[in-house]
Coordinates of N, CA and C and ligand atoms in Angstrom, one line a residue:
M213 N 37.0 119.5 -5.4 CA 36.8 120.5 -4.4 C 37.9 120.5 -3.4
G214 N 38.5 121.6 -3.1 CA 39.6 121.7 -2.1 C 39.0 121.5 -0.7
K215 N 39.9 121.5 0.3 CA 39.4 121.4 1.7 C 38.8 122.7 2.1
R216 N 37.8 122.5 3.0 CA 37.1 123.7 3.5 C 38.0 124.4 4.6
I217 N 37.8 125.7 4.7 CA 38.6 126.4 5.7 C 37.7 126.8 6.9
F218 N 38.1 126.5 8.1 CA 37.3 126.9 9.3 C 38.2 127.7 10.2
I219 N 37.9 129.0 10.3 CA 38.6 129.9 11.2 C 37.7 130.1 12.4
V220 N 38.3 129.8 13.6 CA 37.5 130.1 14.8 C 38.1 131.3 15.5
L221 N 37.2 132.3 15.7 CA 37.7 133.5 16.4 C 37.4 133.4 17.9
L222 N 38.4 133.4 18.7 CA 38.2 133.4 20.2 C 38.5 134.7 20.8
G223 N 37.9 135.0 21.9 CA 38.2 136.3 22.6 C 37.0 136.6 23.5
V224 N 37.3 137.4 24.5 CA 36.3 137.8 25.5 C 35.1 138.6 24.8
P225 N 34.0 138.7 25.4 CA 32.9 139.6 24.8 C 33.5 140.9 24.6
G226 N 33.3 141.5 23.4 CA 33.8 142.8 23.1 C 35.2 142.8 22.5
A227 N 35.8 141.7 22.3 CA 37.2 141.6 21.8 C 37.2 142.1 20.3
G228 N 36.1 142.0 19.6 CA 36.1 142.4 18.2 C 35.9 141.2 17.3
K229 N 35.4 140.1 17.8 CA 35.2 138.9 17.0 C 34.2 139.2 15.8
G230 N 33.1 139.8 16.2 CA 32.1 140.1 15.1 C 32.6 141.1 14.1
T231 N 33.3 142.1 14.6 CA 33.8 143.1 13.7 C 34.8 142.5 12.7
Q232 N 35.7 141.7 13.2 CA 36.8 141.1 12.4 C 36.2 140.0 11.5
A233 N 35.2 139.3 12.0 CA 34.6 138.2 11.2 C 33.9 138.8 10.0
K234 N 33.3 139.9 10.1 CA 32.6 140.5 9.0 C 33.6 141.0 8.0
M235 N 34.7 141.5 8.4 CA 35.8 142.0 7.5 C 36.4 140.8 6.7
L236 N 36.6 139.7 7.5 CA 37.2 138.5 6.8 C 36.2 137.9 5.8
Q237 N 34.9 138.0 6.2 CA 33.9 137.4 5.3 C 33.9 138.1 4.0
E238 N 34.1 139.4 4.0 CA 34.1 140.2 2.8 C 35.4 139.9 1.9
K239 N 36.5 139.8 2.6 CA 37.8 139.6 2.0 C 37.9 138.2 1.4
L240 N 37.5 137.2 2.2 CA 37.7 135.8 1.8 C 36.6 135.2 1.1
G241 N 35.4 135.8 1.2 CA 34.2 135.3 0.5 C 33.7 134.0 1.1
I242 N 34.0 133.8 2.4 CA 33.4 132.7 3.2 C 32.6 133.3 4.3
P243 N 31.5 132.7 4.6 CA 30.5 133.3 5.5 C 30.9 133.3 7.0
Q244 N 30.5 134.4 7.7 CA 30.7 134.5 9.1 C 29.5 133.7 9.7
I245 N 29.8 132.8 10.7 CA 28.7 132.2 11.4 C 28.8 132.7 12.8
S246 N 27.9 133.5 13.3 CA 27.9 134.0 14.6 C 26.7 133.4 15.3
T247 N 26.9 132.5 16.3 CA 25.8 131.9 17.0 C 25.0 133.0 17.7
G248 N 25.7 134.0 18.3 CA 24.9 135.1 19.0 C 24.0 135.8 18.0
D249 N 24.5 136.1 16.8 CA 23.6 136.7 15.8 C 22.4 135.8 15.4
I250 N 22.7 134.5 15.3 CA 21.6 133.6 14.9 C 20.5 133.6 16.0
F251 N 21.0 133.5 17.2 CA 20.0 133.6 18.3 C 19.2 134.9 18.3
R252 N 19.9 136.0 18.1 CA 19.2 137.3 18.1 C 18.2 137.4 16.9
Y253 N 18.6 136.9 15.8 CA 17.7 136.9 14.6 C 16.4 136.1 14.9
N254 N 16.6 134.9 15.6 CA 15.5 134.1 16.0 C 14.6 134.8 17.0
L255 N 15.2 135.5 17.9 CA 14.5 136.2 18.9 C 13.6 137.4 18.2
K256 N 14.3 138.0 17.3 CA 13.6 139.1 16.6 C 12.3 138.6 15.9
N257 N 12.5 137.4 15.4 CA 11.3 136.7 14.6 C 10.5 135.9 15.5
Q258 N 10.7 136.0 16.9 CA 9.9 135.3 17.8 C 9.7 133.8 17.6
T259 N 10.8 133.1 17.1 CA 10.8 131.7 16.9 C 10.9 131.0 18.3
E260 N 10.7 129.7 18.3 CA 10.8 128.9 19.5 C 12.3 129.0 20.0
L261 N 13.2 128.8 19.0 CA 14.6 128.9 19.4 C 15.0 130.2 20.0
G262 N 14.5 131.3 19.4 CA 14.8 132.6 19.9 C 14.3 132.8 21.3
L263 N 13.1 132.3 21.6 CA 12.5 132.5 23.0 C 13.3 131.6 24.0
L264 N 13.7 130.5 23.6 CA 14.5 129.6 24.4 C 15.8 130.3 24.7
A265 N 16.5 130.8 23.7 CA 17.8 131.4 23.8 C 17.8 132.6 24.7
K266 N 16.7 133.4 24.6 CA 16.6 134.7 25.3 C 16.8 134.5 26.8
R267 N 16.2 133.4 27.4 CA 16.4 133.2 28.9 C 17.9 133.2 29.3
Y268 N 18.7 132.5 28.4 CA 20.1 132.4 28.8 C 20.8 133.6 28.4
M269 N 20.5 134.2 27.3 CA 21.3 135.4 26.9 C 21.1 136.6 27.8
D270 N 19.8 136.7 28.3 CA 19.6 137.8 29.2 C 20.4 137.7 30.5
A271 N 20.7 136.4 30.9 CA 21.5 136.2 32.1 C 23.0 136.2 31.8
G272 N 23.3 136.2 30.5 CA 24.7 136.1 30.1 C 25.3 134.7 30.2
E273 N 24.4 133.7 30.3 CA 24.8 132.3 30.4 C 24.8 131.7 29.0
L274 N 25.4 130.5 28.8 CA 25.4 129.8 27.6 C 24.1 129.1 27.3
V275 N 23.7 129.2 26.1 CA 22.5 128.4 25.6 C 22.9 126.9 25.6
P276 N 22.0 126.0 26.0 CA 22.4 124.6 26.1 C 23.1 124.0 24.8
D277 N 24.1 123.2 25.1 CA 24.9 122.7 24.0 C 24.1 121.9 22.9
E278 N 23.1 121.1 23.3 CA 22.4 120.3 22.3 C 21.7 121.2 21.3
V279 N 21.2 122.3 21.7 CA 20.5 123.3 20.9 C 21.6 124.0 20.0
T280 N 22.6 124.5 20.6 CA 23.6 125.3 19.8 C 24.4 124.4 18.8
I281 N 24.8 123.2 19.2 CA 25.6 122.3 18.4 C 24.7 121.9 17.1
R282 N 23.5 121.6 17.3 CA 22.6 121.2 16.2 C 22.5 122.4 15.2
M283 N 22.3 123.6 15.8 CA 22.1 124.8 15.0 C 23.3 125.0 14.1
V284 N 24.5 124.9 14.7 CA 25.8 125.1 13.9 C 25.9 124.0 12.8
A285 N 25.6 122.8 13.2 CA 25.8 121.7 12.2 C 24.9 121.9 11.0
D286 N 23.6 122.3 11.3 CA 22.7 122.7 10.2 C 23.2 123.8 9.4
R287 N 23.8 124.8 10.0 CA 24.3 126.0 9.3 C 25.5 125.6 8.4
L288 N 26.4 124.8 8.9 CA 27.6 124.4 8.1 C 27.2 123.5 7.0
A289 N 26.0 122.9 7.0 CA 25.6 122.1 5.9 C 25.0 122.9 4.7
Q290 N 24.8 124.2 5.0 CA 24.2 125.0 3.9 C 25.2 125.3 2.8
E291 N 24.6 125.6 1.6 CA 25.4 125.7 0.4 C 26.5 126.7 0.5
D292 N 26.2 127.9 1.1 CA 27.2 129.0 1.1 C 28.5 128.6 2.0
C293 N 28.4 127.5 2.7 CA 29.6 127.1 3.5 C 30.5 126.1 2.7
A294 N 30.3 126.0 1.4 CA 31.0 125.0 0.6 C 32.5 125.2 0.6
R295 N 32.9 126.4 0.9 CA 34.4 126.7 1.0 C 34.8 126.9 2.5
G296 N 33.9 126.8 3.4 CA 34.2 126.9 4.8 C 33.5 128.0 5.5
A297 N 33.9 128.4 6.6 CA 33.2 129.4 7.4 C 34.2 130.1 8.4
I298 N 33.7 131.3 8.9 CA 34.4 132.0 9.9 C 33.5 131.9 11.1
L299 N 33.9 131.2 12.2 CA 33.1 130.9 13.3 C 33.4 132.0 14.4
D300 N 32.3 132.7 14.8 CA 32.4 133.8 15.7 C 31.5 133.5 16.9
G301 N 32.0 133.2 18.0 CA 31.2 132.9 19.2 C 30.9 131.4 19.3
F302 N 31.5 130.6 18.5 CA 31.4 129.1 18.6 C 32.7 128.5 18.2
P303 N 33.2 127.5 18.9 CA 32.7 126.9 20.1 C 33.0 127.8 21.3
R304 N 32.3 127.5 22.4 CA 32.4 128.3 23.7 C 32.6 127.4 24.9
N305 N 32.8 126.1 24.7 CA 33.2 125.2 25.7 C 33.8 123.9 25.1
L306 N 34.3 123.0 25.9 CA 35.0 121.9 25.3 C 34.0 121.0 24.6
E307 N 32.8 120.8 25.0 CA 31.8 119.9 24.3 C 31.6 120.5 22.9
Q308 N 31.4 121.8 22.8 CA 31.2 122.4 21.5 C 32.5 122.2 20.6
A309 N 33.6 122.4 21.2 CA 34.9 122.2 20.4 C 35.0 120.8 19.9
Q310 N 34.7 119.8 20.7 CA 34.7 118.5 20.3 C 33.7 118.2 19.2
A311 N 32.5 118.8 19.3 CA 31.5 118.6 18.3 C 32.0 119.2 17.0
L312 N 32.6 120.4 17.1 CA 33.1 121.0 15.9 C 34.2 120.2 15.2
D313 N 35.1 119.6 16.0 CA 36.1 118.7 15.4 C 35.4 117.6 14.6
E314 N 34.3 117.0 15.1 CA 33.7 116.0 14.4 C 33.1 116.5 13.1
M315 N 32.4 117.7 13.2 CA 31.8 118.2 12.0 C 32.8 118.6 10.9
T316 N 34.0 118.9 11.3 CA 35.0 119.4 10.3 C 36.0 118.3 10.0
A317 N 35.9 117.2 10.6 CA 36.9 116.1 10.4 C 37.1 115.7 8.9
P318 N 36.1 115.7 8.1 CA 36.3 115.3 6.7 C 37.2 116.3 6.0
D319 N 37.3 117.5 6.5 CA 38.2 118.6 5.9 C 39.5 118.8 6.7
G320 N 39.8 117.8 7.6 CA 41.0 118.0 8.4 C 40.9 118.8 9.6
G321 N 39.7 119.1 10.0 CA 39.4 119.9 11.2 C 39.5 121.4 11.1
V322 N 39.6 122.0 12.2 CA 39.7 123.5 12.3 C 41.0 123.9 11.6
S323 N 41.0 125.0 10.9 CA 42.2 125.5 10.2 C 43.1 126.3 11.1
L324 N 42.5 127.3 11.8 CA 43.3 128.2 12.6 C 42.4 128.9 13.7
V325 N 43.0 129.2 14.8 CA 42.2 129.8 15.9 C 42.9 131.1 16.4
P326 N 42.6 132.2 15.8 CA 43.1 133.5 16.3 C 42.4 133.9 17.6
L327 N 43.2 134.2 18.6 CA 42.7 134.6 19.9 C 42.9 136.1 20.0
I328 N 41.8 136.9 20.0 CA 41.9 138.3 20.0 C 41.9 138.8 21.4
E329 N 43.1 139.4 21.8 CA 43.3 139.7 23.2 C 43.1 141.2 23.5
I330 N 42.2 141.5 24.5 CA 42.1 142.8 25.1 C 41.9 142.7 26.6
S331 N 42.1 143.8 27.3 CA 41.9 143.8 28.7 C 40.4 143.8 29.1
D332 N 40.1 143.5 30.3 CA 38.7 143.5 30.8 C 38.1 144.9 30.8
E333 N 39.0 145.8 31.1 CA 38.5 147.2 31.1 C 38.1 147.7 29.7
E334 N 39.0 147.3 28.8 CA 38.7 147.6 27.4 C 37.4 146.9 26.9
A335 N 37.2 145.7 27.3 CA 36.0 144.9 27.0 C 34.8 145.7 27.4
M336 N 34.8 146.2 28.7 CA 33.7 146.9 29.2 C 33.4 148.2 28.4
R337 N 34.5 148.9 28.1 CA 34.3 150.2 27.3 C 33.7 149.9 26.0
R338 N 34.2 148.8 25.3 CA 33.7 148.5 24.0 C 32.3 148.1 24.0
I339 N 31.9 147.3 25.0 CA 30.5 146.8 25.0 C 29.5 147.8 25.3
T340 N 29.9 148.7 26.3 CA 28.9 149.7 26.7 C 28.7 150.7 25.6
G341 N 29.7 150.9 24.8 CA 29.6 151.9 23.7 C 29.1 151.3 22.4
R342 N 28.9 150.0 22.4 CA 28.5 149.4 21.1 C 27.1 149.7 20.7
R343 N 26.8 149.9 19.4 CA 25.5 150.0 18.8 C 25.4 149.2 17.6
V344 N 24.3 148.5 17.4 CA 24.2 147.5 16.3 C 23.0 147.9 15.5
C345 N 23.1 147.7 14.1 CA 22.0 148.0 13.2 C 20.9 146.9 13.3
R346 N 19.7 147.4 13.6 CA 18.5 146.5 13.7 C 18.3 145.7 12.4
Q347 N 18.6 146.4 11.3 CA 18.3 145.8 10.0 C 19.4 144.9 9.4
C348 N 20.6 145.4 9.4 CA 21.7 144.6 8.7 C 22.7 144.0 9.7
G349 N 22.6 144.4 11.0 CA 23.6 143.8 11.9 C 24.9 144.5 12.0
A350 N 25.2 145.5 11.2 CA 26.4 146.2 11.2 C 26.7 146.7 12.6
V351 N 28.0 146.7 13.1 CA 28.4 147.0 14.4 C 29.1 148.3 14.5
Y352 N 28.7 149.2 15.4 CA 29.4 150.5 15.6 C 29.8 150.7 17.0
H353 N 30.6 151.7 17.3 CA 30.9 152.1 18.6 C 30.8 153.6 18.7
I354 N 30.1 154.1 19.7 CA 29.8 155.6 19.7 C 31.1 156.4 19.7
E355 N 32.2 155.8 20.2 CA 33.5 156.6 20.3 C 34.5 156.1 19.3
F356 N 34.7 154.7 19.2 CA 35.8 154.2 18.4 C 35.4 153.9 16.9
N357 N 34.1 153.8 16.6 CA 33.7 153.5 15.3 C 32.3 154.1 15.1
P358 N 32.2 155.4 15.2 CA 30.9 156.0 15.2 C 30.2 156.1 13.8
P359 N 28.9 156.0 13.7 CA 28.2 156.1 12.5 C 28.3 157.6 12.0
K360 N 28.1 157.8 10.7 CA 28.2 159.2 10.2 C 27.1 160.0 10.8
H361 N 25.9 159.4 10.9 CA 24.7 160.2 11.4 C 24.3 159.4 12.7
D362 N 23.9 160.2 13.7 CA 23.5 159.7 15.0 C 22.5 158.6 14.9
M363 N 22.8 157.4 15.4 CA 21.9 156.3 15.6 C 21.3 155.8 14.2
V364 N 21.9 156.1 13.1 CA 21.5 155.6 11.8 C 22.6 154.8 11.2
C365 N 22.3 153.6 10.6 CA 23.4 152.8 10.0 C 23.9 153.4 8.7
D366 N 25.2 153.5 8.6 CA 25.9 154.0 7.3 C 25.5 153.2 6.1
R367 N 25.4 151.9 6.3 CA 25.3 150.9 5.2 C 23.9 150.9 4.7
C368 N 22.9 150.8 5.6 CA 21.5 150.6 5.1 C 20.5 151.6 5.6
G369 N 20.9 152.5 6.4 CA 19.9 153.5 7.0 C 19.1 153.0 8.1
G370 N 19.3 151.8 8.5 CA 18.5 151.2 9.6 C 18.8 151.9 10.9
E371 N 17.9 151.5 11.9 CA 18.1 152.2 13.2 C 19.1 151.4 14.1
L372 N 19.9 152.1 14.8 CA 20.9 151.5 15.7 C 20.3 151.3 17.1
Y373 N 20.7 150.2 17.7 CA 20.2 150.0 19.1 C 21.3 149.3 19.9
Q374 N 21.0 149.3 21.2 CA 22.0 148.7 22.2 C 21.5 147.3 22.5
R375 N 22.3 146.3 22.5 CA 21.9 144.9 22.8 C 21.4 144.8 24.2
D376 N 20.4 144.0 24.5 CA 19.8 143.8 25.8 C 20.8 143.3 26.8
D377 N 21.8 142.4 26.3 CA 22.7 141.8 27.2 C 24.0 142.7 27.4
D378 N 24.0 143.9 26.9 CA 25.1 144.8 27.0 C 25.0 145.7 28.3
K379 N 24.2 145.4 29.2 CA 24.1 146.1 30.5 C 25.3 145.7 31.3
P380 N 25.9 146.6 32.1 CA 27.1 146.2 32.9 C 27.0 144.9 33.7
E381 N 25.9 144.7 34.4 CA 25.8 143.5 35.3 C 25.9 142.2 34.4
T382 N 25.2 142.3 33.3 CA 25.2 141.1 32.4 C 26.5 140.9 31.7
V383 N 27.2 142.0 31.4 CA 28.5 141.9 30.8 C 29.5 141.2 31.7
R384 N 29.4 141.6 33.0 CA 30.3 141.0 34.0 C 30.1 139.5 34.1
N385 N 28.8 139.1 34.0 CA 28.6 137.6 34.0 C 29.1 136.9 32.7
R386 N 28.9 137.7 31.6 CA 29.4 137.1 30.3 C 30.9 136.9 30.4
L387 N 31.6 137.9 31.0 CA 33.1 137.7 31.2 C 33.4 136.5 32.1
Y388 N 32.6 136.4 33.2 CA 32.8 135.3 34.1 C 32.7 133.9 33.4
V389 N 31.6 133.9 32.6 CA 31.3 132.6 31.9 C 32.4 132.4 30.9
Y390 N 32.9 133.4 30.2 CA 34.1 133.2 29.3 C 35.3 132.6 30.0
Y391 N 35.7 133.2 31.2 CA 36.8 132.7 31.9 C 36.6 131.3 32.3
K392 N 35.4 131.0 32.8 CA 35.2 129.6 33.3 C 35.0 128.6 32.3
Q393 N 34.2 128.9 31.2 CA 33.9 127.8 30.3 C 34.6 127.9 28.9
T394 N 34.9 129.1 28.5 CA 35.5 129.3 27.1 C 37.0 129.3 27.2
S395 N 37.6 129.9 28.2 CA 39.0 130.0 28.2 C 39.8 128.7 28.2
P396 N 39.2 127.6 28.7 CA 39.9 126.3 28.5 C 40.2 125.9 27.0
L397 N 39.5 126.6 26.1 CA 39.7 126.3 24.7 C 41.1 126.9 24.2
I398 N 41.6 127.8 24.9 CA 42.9 128.3 24.6 C 43.9 127.2 24.7
G399 N 43.9 126.5 25.7 CA 44.8 125.3 25.9 C 44.5 124.2 24.9
Y400 N 43.2 124.0 24.7 CA 42.8 123.0 23.7 C 43.3 123.2 22.3
Y401 N 43.2 124.4 21.9 CA 43.7 124.7 20.5 C 45.2 124.9 20.5
F402 N 45.8 125.4 21.6 CA 47.2 125.5 21.6 C 47.9 124.1 21.4
C403 N 47.3 123.1 22.1 CA 47.9 121.8 21.9 C 47.8 121.3 20.5
K404 N 46.8 121.7 19.8 CA 46.7 121.3 18.4 C 47.5 122.1 17.4
G405 N 48.2 123.1 18.0 CA 49.1 124.0 17.2 C 48.3 125.0 16.3
L406 N 47.0 125.2 16.8 CA 46.2 126.1 15.9 C 46.0 127.5 16.5
L407 N 46.5 127.7 17.7 CA 46.2 129.0 18.4 C 47.2 130.1 17.9
V408 N 46.7 131.3 17.6 CA 47.6 132.4 17.3 C 47.0 133.6 18.1
R409 N 47.9 134.2 18.9 CA 47.5 135.4 19.7 C 47.6 136.6 18.9
V410 N 46.5 137.5 19.0 CA 46.5 138.7 18.2 C 46.2 139.8 19.2
D411 N 47.0 140.9 19.1 CA 46.7 142.1 19.9 C 45.5 142.8 19.5
G412 N 44.4 142.6 20.2 CA 43.1 143.2 19.8 C 42.9 144.6 20.3
S413 N 43.9 145.2 21.0 CA 43.8 146.5 21.5 C 44.1 147.6 20.4
R414 N 44.7 147.1 19.3 CA 45.0 147.9 18.1 C 43.7 148.4 17.4
P415 N 43.8 149.5 16.6 CA 42.6 149.9 15.8 C 42.1 148.8 14.9
I416 N 40.8 148.9 14.6 CA 40.1 147.8 13.9 C 40.9 147.4 12.6
E417 N 41.3 148.4 11.8 CA 41.9 148.0 10.5 C 43.3 147.3 10.7
E418 N 44.0 147.7 11.8 CA 45.3 147.1 12.1 C 45.1 145.6 12.5
V419 N 44.1 145.4 13.3 CA 43.8 144.0 13.7 C 43.5 143.2 12.5
H420 N 42.7 143.8 11.6 CA 42.3 143.1 10.3 C 43.6 142.7 9.5
Q421 N 44.5 143.7 9.4 CA 45.7 143.5 8.6 C 46.5 142.4 9.2
T422 N 46.6 142.4 10.6 CA 47.4 141.3 11.3 C 46.7 139.9 10.9
L423 N 45.4 139.9 11.0 CA 44.8 138.6 10.7 C 45.0 138.1 9.3
M424 N 44.9 139.1 8.3 CA 45.2 138.7 6.9 C 46.6 138.2 6.7
H425 N 47.5 138.9 7.4 CA 48.9 138.5 7.4 C 49.2 137.1 7.9
I426 N 48.5 136.8 9.0 CA 48.7 135.4 9.6 C 48.1 134.4 8.6
L427 N 47.0 134.7 8.1 CA 46.3 133.7 7.1 C 47.2 133.5 5.9
A428 N 47.8 134.5 5.4 CA 48.7 134.4 4.2 C 49.9 133.6 4.6
E429 N 50.5 133.9 5.8 CA 51.7 133.2 6.2 C 51.5 131.7 6.4
R430 N 50.3 131.4 6.9 CA 50.0 129.9 7.1 C 49.4 129.3 5.9
G431 N 49.3 130.0 4.8 CA 48.8 129.4 3.6 C 47.3 129.1 3.7
I432 N 46.6 129.8 4.6 CA 45.1 129.6 4.7 C 44.3 130.7 4.1
L433 N 44.3 130.6 2.8 CA 43.4 131.6 2.1 C 42.6 130.7 1.1
P434 N 41.3 131.0 0.9 CA 40.5 130.1 0.1 C 41.0 130.1 -1.4
Q435 N 40.9 128.9 -2.0 CA 41.2 128.8 -3.4 C 39.9 129.0 -4.2
D436 N 40.0 129.6 -5.4 CA 38.8 129.8 -6.1 C 38.3 128.6 -6.9
Ligands
AP5_84 P1 27.7 136.8 21.3 O1 26.8 137.6 20.5 O2 28.7 135.9 20.7 O3 28.4 137.8 22.3 P2 29.9 137.8 22.9 O4 30.8 136.6 22.7 O5 29.7 138.2 24.3 O6 30.7 138.8 22.0 P3 30.3 140.2 21.6 O7 29.4 140.1 20.4 O8 29.8 141.0 22.7 O9 31.7 140.8 21.2 P4 32.6 140.7 19.9 O10 33.9 140.1 20.2 O11 31.8 140.2 18.7 O12 32.9 142.3 19.7 P5 32.4 143.3 18.5 O13 33.0 143.0 17.2 O14 30.9 143.4 18.5 O15 26.9 136.0 22.4 C1 25.8 136.5 23.1 C2 25.1 135.4 23.9 O16 24.5 134.4 23.0 C3 25.9 134.7 24.9 O17 26.1 135.3 26.1 C4 25.1 133.4 25.0 O18 24.0 133.5 25.8 C5 24.6 133.1 23.6 N1 25.6 132.3 22.8 C6 26.2 132.8 21.7 N2 27.0 131.8 21.2 C7 26.8 130.7 22.0 C8 27.4 129.4 22.0 N3 28.3 129.0 21.1 N4 27.0 128.6 23.0 C9 26.1 128.9 23.9 N5 25.5 130.2 24.0 C10 25.9 131.0 23.0 O19 33.0 144.6 19.1 C11 32.6 145.2 20.3 C12 32.6 146.8 20.2 O20 33.9 147.2 20.1 C13 31.9 147.3 19.0 O21 31.2 148.5 19.4 C14 33.0 147.6 18.0 O22 32.7 148.7 17.1 C15 34.1 147.9 18.9 N6 35.5 147.5 18.4 C16 35.8 146.3 17.8 N7 37.1 146.2 17.5 C17 37.6 147.4 17.9 C18 39.0 147.9 17.9 N8 40.0 147.2 17.4 N9 39.2 149.1 18.5 C19 38.1 149.9 19.0 N10 36.9 149.4 19.1 C20 36.6 148.2 18.5
MG85 MG1 29.8 139.5 18.5
ZN86 ZN1 22.4 148.5 8.7

C-alpha cells in the first residue's frame, strides 16, 4: 500500500473549503472530512456530541480540542480513508495541527496545505448568500452558484436552508476566531514547506483547476 495523502484546506469561513473539498473528493476518490459537517450531522440526529458542539457553533467559537481531535482520529481510522483524506475545517489551531501530525506520522505527515484566500468582505457576501441541502449537504449560493429551482437541491431534491451560524454577528466572531486561533497555522505549515496560496476570489471551477494543477505539479495524486 502506498502512502496516504492528506490535503488540509485552510481559509477563512466562506473561502470555499467545503466547495473545493467536495470537488476534490470526486476527482481524487479520497473522502472529504469536514469537522463542521460532522458536528452538524450529529446535531441533526440529536446526539450528545451534536448538542455539545451546538453551544460553541452558535457562538462561532471552537469546539474543545479533546472532542474534535478524538472525532477526527476515529474518522481517519475508517476504511474509506485507506488512501487518505481531504481535511476541511481541521486543524483550526496549533494543538489540532500537532495532533494531526501525530496521526499522519506513519504516512510522512500532511501532504499539502492549500490556503484559499479571499477578502473579509467577500467572505461576508459568500456566507450570507449560502444555502445548504438538508439531505445531502450540497452547497449553493443564491447569487454565485444558484440552484436550478428555488430552495430545492439540484442533486437530490432536498430542501435548502441557511446555517444557524451564518448570521452576520456570528460570522464576525467566526472571522475573529479564525484570525486569532487558526491563522497561526499559515506560519506553521509555511515552515514545513507545505503551504500554497490559492486565489479564492476566482470562480469555483477556476479555483478547482488551480488546485488540481498544484497537486499534479507536486506529484500528489492518489495511486490506484
Ligand atoms: P465549518 O463548518 O468548518 O465552517 P467555516 O470554517 O466557518 O467555513 P464555512 O463552511 O463557513 O466556509 P467554507 O470555506 O467551507 O465555504 P463554502 O465552500 O461553504 O465550522 C463551523 C463551526 O463548527 C465552527 O465555527 C466551530 O464552532 C465548529 N468547528 C468546525 N471544525 C472545528 C474544529 N476543527 N475545531 C473546533 N471547532 C470546529 O462556500 C461559502 C459560499 O460561497 C457558498 O455559498 C458557496 O457556494 C460560495 N462559493 C464558494 N466558492 C466560491 C467561488 N469561488 N466564487 C463564488 N462563490 C463561491
Ligand atoms: Mg464549510
Ligand atoms: Zn441535496
